[in-house]
XYZ file of C-alpha atoms in Angstrom:
266
model
C -113.156 -57.543 -119.009
C -114.111 -54.421 -120.945
C -111.291 -51.937 -121.534
C -109.940 -49.272 -123.887
C -106.562 -49.440 -125.588
C -104.805 -46.141 -126.357
C -102.434 -45.799 -129.305
C -100.997 -42.909 -131.306
C -101.060 -43.600 -135.077
C -99.919 -40.019 -135.782
C -98.616 -37.090 -133.788
C -101.508 -35.382 -131.964
C -103.872 -38.163 -133.111
C -105.047 -40.627 -130.472
C -106.755 -43.912 -131.289
C -109.062 -45.427 -128.668
C -109.867 -49.062 -129.409
C -112.973 -50.265 -127.587
C -113.169 -53.747 -126.098
C -116.582 -54.313 -124.563
C -118.019 -57.482 -123.094
C -118.726 -60.818 -124.769
C -118.392 -61.552 -128.479
C -120.865 -58.817 -129.408
C -118.709 -56.048 -127.896
C -121.501 -54.857 -125.613
C -120.971 -51.551 -123.822
C -121.114 -51.621 -120.028
C -120.527 -48.990 -117.338
C -116.901 -50.086 -116.937
C -116.181 -49.507 -120.622
C -117.739 -46.053 -120.514
C -115.790 -45.136 -117.368
C -112.539 -46.251 -118.963
C -113.438 -44.374 -122.144
C -114.040 -41.221 -120.107
C -110.653 -41.637 -118.416
C -108.945 -42.331 -121.749
C -110.386 -39.219 -123.374
C -109.068 -37.120 -120.501
C -105.669 -38.828 -120.705
C -105.150 -38.261 -124.426
C -106.359 -34.660 -124.199
C -103.793 -34.012 -121.471
C -101.168 -35.520 -123.796
C -101.937 -33.035 -126.584
C -104.318 -35.034 -128.752
C -106.121 -32.745 -131.150
C -108.039 -35.525 -132.910
C -109.288 -38.724 -131.285
C -110.519 -41.768 -133.210
C -112.898 -44.317 -131.691
C -112.822 -47.798 -133.203
C -113.103 -51.487 -132.422
C -111.075 -54.532 -133.350
C -113.824 -56.990 -132.421
C -114.801 -58.628 -135.701
C -118.279 -57.599 -136.814
C -118.931 -55.092 -134.049
C -118.193 -51.442 -133.319
C -120.390 -51.548 -130.236
C -123.360 -53.893 -130.622
C -125.406 -51.952 -128.048
C -125.640 -51.510 -124.303
C -125.205 -54.509 -121.995
C -128.816 -55.607 -121.410
C -128.097 -57.720 -118.337
C -126.388 -54.752 -116.668
C -129.148 -52.329 -117.680
C -131.756 -54.547 -116.016
C -129.573 -55.114 -112.956
C -129.045 -51.372 -112.531
C -132.442 -49.870 -113.330
C -134.757 -52.721 -112.283
C -132.960 -54.683 -109.591
C -131.062 -51.725 -108.124
C -127.716 -53.518 -108.269
C -125.295 -50.731 -109.119
C -122.113 -52.092 -110.691
C -120.291 -49.030 -112.000
C -121.303 -45.507 -112.945
C -124.282 -45.374 -115.344
C -123.760 -41.626 -115.852
C -120.330 -42.185 -117.423
C -121.917 -42.785 -120.845
C -123.736 -39.440 -120.659
C -120.516 -37.636 -119.742
C -118.568 -39.395 -122.499
C -121.060 -38.368 -125.172
C -121.173 -34.787 -123.922
C -117.368 -34.635 -123.817
C -117.051 -35.918 -127.372
C -119.612 -33.399 -128.553
C -118.387 -30.298 -126.703
C -114.724 -30.941 -125.871
C -111.838 -29.314 -127.785
C -110.669 -32.489 -129.526
C -112.190 -33.418 -132.878
C -113.640 -36.908 -132.528
C -114.012 -39.417 -135.353
C -115.959 -42.680 -135.109
C -114.493 -45.356 -137.399
C -117.382 -47.803 -137.651
C -117.022 -51.367 -138.864
C -119.784 -53.873 -138.231
C -122.721 -53.407 -135.908
C -123.383 -50.078 -134.161
C -126.854 -50.308 -132.692
C -128.469 -48.556 -129.761
C -125.713 -47.313 -127.480
C -123.135 -48.004 -130.181
C -124.957 -45.774 -132.652
C -125.412 -43.108 -129.961
C -121.670 -43.126 -129.260
C -120.943 -42.707 -132.980
C -123.445 -39.842 -133.301
C -121.826 -38.038 -130.358
C -118.572 -37.873 -132.355
C -117.935 -34.904 -134.617
C -117.265 -37.037 -137.690
C -118.215 -40.562 -138.746
C -116.445 -42.872 -141.185
C -118.403 -46.081 -141.818
C -117.707 -49.125 -143.918
C -120.272 -50.432 -146.371
C -120.621 -53.534 -144.218
C -121.446 -51.486 -141.114
C -124.997 -51.333 -139.791
C -126.529 -48.589 -137.662
C -129.796 -49.025 -135.818
C -131.953 -47.474 -133.154
C -133.726 -50.672 -132.280
C -135.156 -49.544 -128.947
C -138.675 -49.243 -130.408
C -138.675 -53.032 -130.906
C -138.749 -53.495 -127.122
C -141.012 -50.547 -126.377
C -138.668 -47.662 -125.577
C -136.423 -45.048 -127.214
C -132.742 -44.028 -127.080
C -131.275 -41.868 -124.317
C -129.580 -39.181 -126.399
C -129.929 -40.617 -129.868
C -133.298 -38.980 -130.549
C -131.947 -35.481 -130.027
C -128.653 -35.994 -131.842
C -130.124 -37.789 -134.841
C -132.834 -35.151 -135.284
C -130.220 -32.373 -135.171
C -127.817 -34.148 -137.487
C -130.118 -35.570 -140.130
C -133.497 -33.938 -139.610
C -136.869 -35.019 -138.331
C -137.756 -37.142 -141.357
C -134.687 -39.352 -140.955
C -135.169 -39.508 -137.187
C -138.736 -40.730 -137.651
C -137.605 -43.258 -140.243
C -135.000 -44.912 -138.014
C -136.643 -44.457 -134.616
C -140.072 -45.696 -135.665
C -138.886 -48.527 -137.916
C -136.149 -49.912 -135.664
C -134.401 -51.971 -138.305
C -130.730 -51.382 -139.172
C -129.469 -49.444 -142.171
C -126.231 -50.170 -144.022
C -123.205 -47.915 -143.991
C -124.095 -46.674 -147.466
C -127.654 -45.880 -146.399
C -126.389 -44.095 -143.273
C -124.162 -41.983 -145.513
C -127.073 -41.192 -147.840
C -129.216 -40.163 -144.868
C -126.543 -37.789 -143.586
C -125.516 -39.821 -140.535
C -122.047 -40.618 -141.883
C -119.542 -38.312 -143.550
C -117.543 -40.912 -145.469
C -118.227 -44.491 -146.503
C -115.471 -47.005 -147.235
C -114.910 -50.547 -148.384
C -115.132 -53.126 -145.580
C -112.041 -53.029 -143.388
C -111.016 -49.526 -144.519
C -112.864 -47.288 -142.038
C -110.005 -46.961 -139.555
C -107.376 -46.290 -142.226
C -109.604 -43.630 -143.775
C -110.200 -42.066 -140.362
C -106.447 -41.946 -139.626
C -105.703 -40.384 -143.020
C -108.413 -37.790 -142.425
C -107.099 -37.095 -138.917
C -103.625 -36.508 -140.368
C -105.019 -33.784 -142.602
C -106.980 -32.225 -139.736
C -103.992 -31.955 -137.389
C -101.993 -30.274 -140.157
C -104.192 -27.207 -139.642
C -102.803 -24.374 -137.478
C -102.817 -24.988 -133.704
C -106.119 -24.052 -132.154
C -108.016 -23.861 -135.440
C -109.927 -27.106 -134.965
C -110.980 -26.282 -131.414
C -111.979 -22.725 -132.412
C -114.230 -23.872 -135.237
C -115.791 -26.656 -133.170
C -116.424 -24.279 -130.272
C -118.129 -21.769 -132.573
C -120.381 -24.446 -134.078
C -121.454 -25.430 -130.556
C -121.876 -21.812 -129.442
C -124.265 -20.828 -132.223
C -126.563 -23.770 -131.529
C -129.776 -22.356 -130.149
C -129.024 -18.749 -131.111
C -131.251 -16.783 -133.426
C -130.048 -16.381 -137.011
C -129.122 -12.733 -136.376
C -127.263 -13.445 -133.109
C -125.434 -16.340 -134.731
C -124.157 -14.130 -137.554
C -123.143 -11.423 -135.069
C -121.125 -13.869 -132.982
C -119.484 -15.442 -136.010
C -118.501 -12.034 -137.446
C -117.154 -10.770 -134.114
C -114.977 -13.830 -133.642
C -113.712 -13.578 -137.231
C -112.618 -9.975 -136.669
C -110.874 -10.994 -133.428
C -108.566 -13.277 -135.397
C -106.866 -10.244 -136.960
C -105.445 -9.391 -133.533
C -103.430 -12.641 -133.636
C -100.034 -12.055 -135.285
C -99.653 -15.748 -136.167
C -102.917 -15.674 -138.110
C -101.910 -12.488 -139.911
C -98.547 -14.027 -140.837
C -100.283 -17.102 -142.261
C -102.690 -15.175 -144.476
C -99.839 -12.986 -145.705
C -97.998 -16.161 -146.628
C -101.021 -17.300 -148.641
C -101.015 -13.993 -150.512
C -97.303 -14.307 -151.243
C -97.927 -17.717 -152.849
C -100.584 -16.156 -155.069
C -98.111 -13.403 -155.968
C -95.632 -16.093 -157.024
C -98.170 -17.624 -159.420
C -99.727 -20.354 -157.267
C -103.318 -21.443 -157.822
C -105.790 -21.584 -154.934
C -104.954 -25.186 -154.037
C -101.239 -24.430 -153.818
C -101.803 -21.138 -151.992
C -103.688 -22.901 -149.198
C -101.472 -25.998 -149.099
C -103.929 -28.451 -150.626
C -103.495 -31.132 -153.249
C -105.950 -31.238 -156.138
C -108.350 -34.156 -156.071
């Protein structure tokens, strides 16, 4: 039975391990409903970063469960909530938590769409991403829009019209993945990255993500106005002011820029 396992590899970092149906780790309505519930649960328990992964060998999410798709949309046999997947993807995209997809193995169709809905993607070289819907005469439900926004129209046409999978390295080259790893290292890399992200000041991740979402669709001028206004608002926050004064004091003590902002070189 499909389910989601919740674990906490680091403080404020939730890991959601996806167990779909059959050996291919297909996604069904039950998995998406449980994923929706799990995202709400970890957010209520102070997760600031959430990692989506799979421990099914060779598969992140192969794609949607074809038998269930036909049963629902052709035969009218409703077994679960088909809108859960839409809500999950919207929540990952617009919610306050930063979401990271750690992709090992196959992520095609609905699996690729789930990964693209996340804020960040770490893929192994052995991973494959595909929008194979054209091979059966249709198109994704969400993947067209997200891929075009993320990687541009040329890449969208390449993958949507061709239909064949691309490797993790090719996905990284095309701008669909942020980091590429050796096989078996995607989750570890995602956890390490999440640890750095949650070291940022409280609220900073959500603020930046919210602003990125807010400026989408605005004109260039309105986007700059909003960004500038929100930047100036930060100076009314005494915690922010204290932090930037601390940075200046490190410079005054002889620190370089890495040390002043708490980063390690390299």
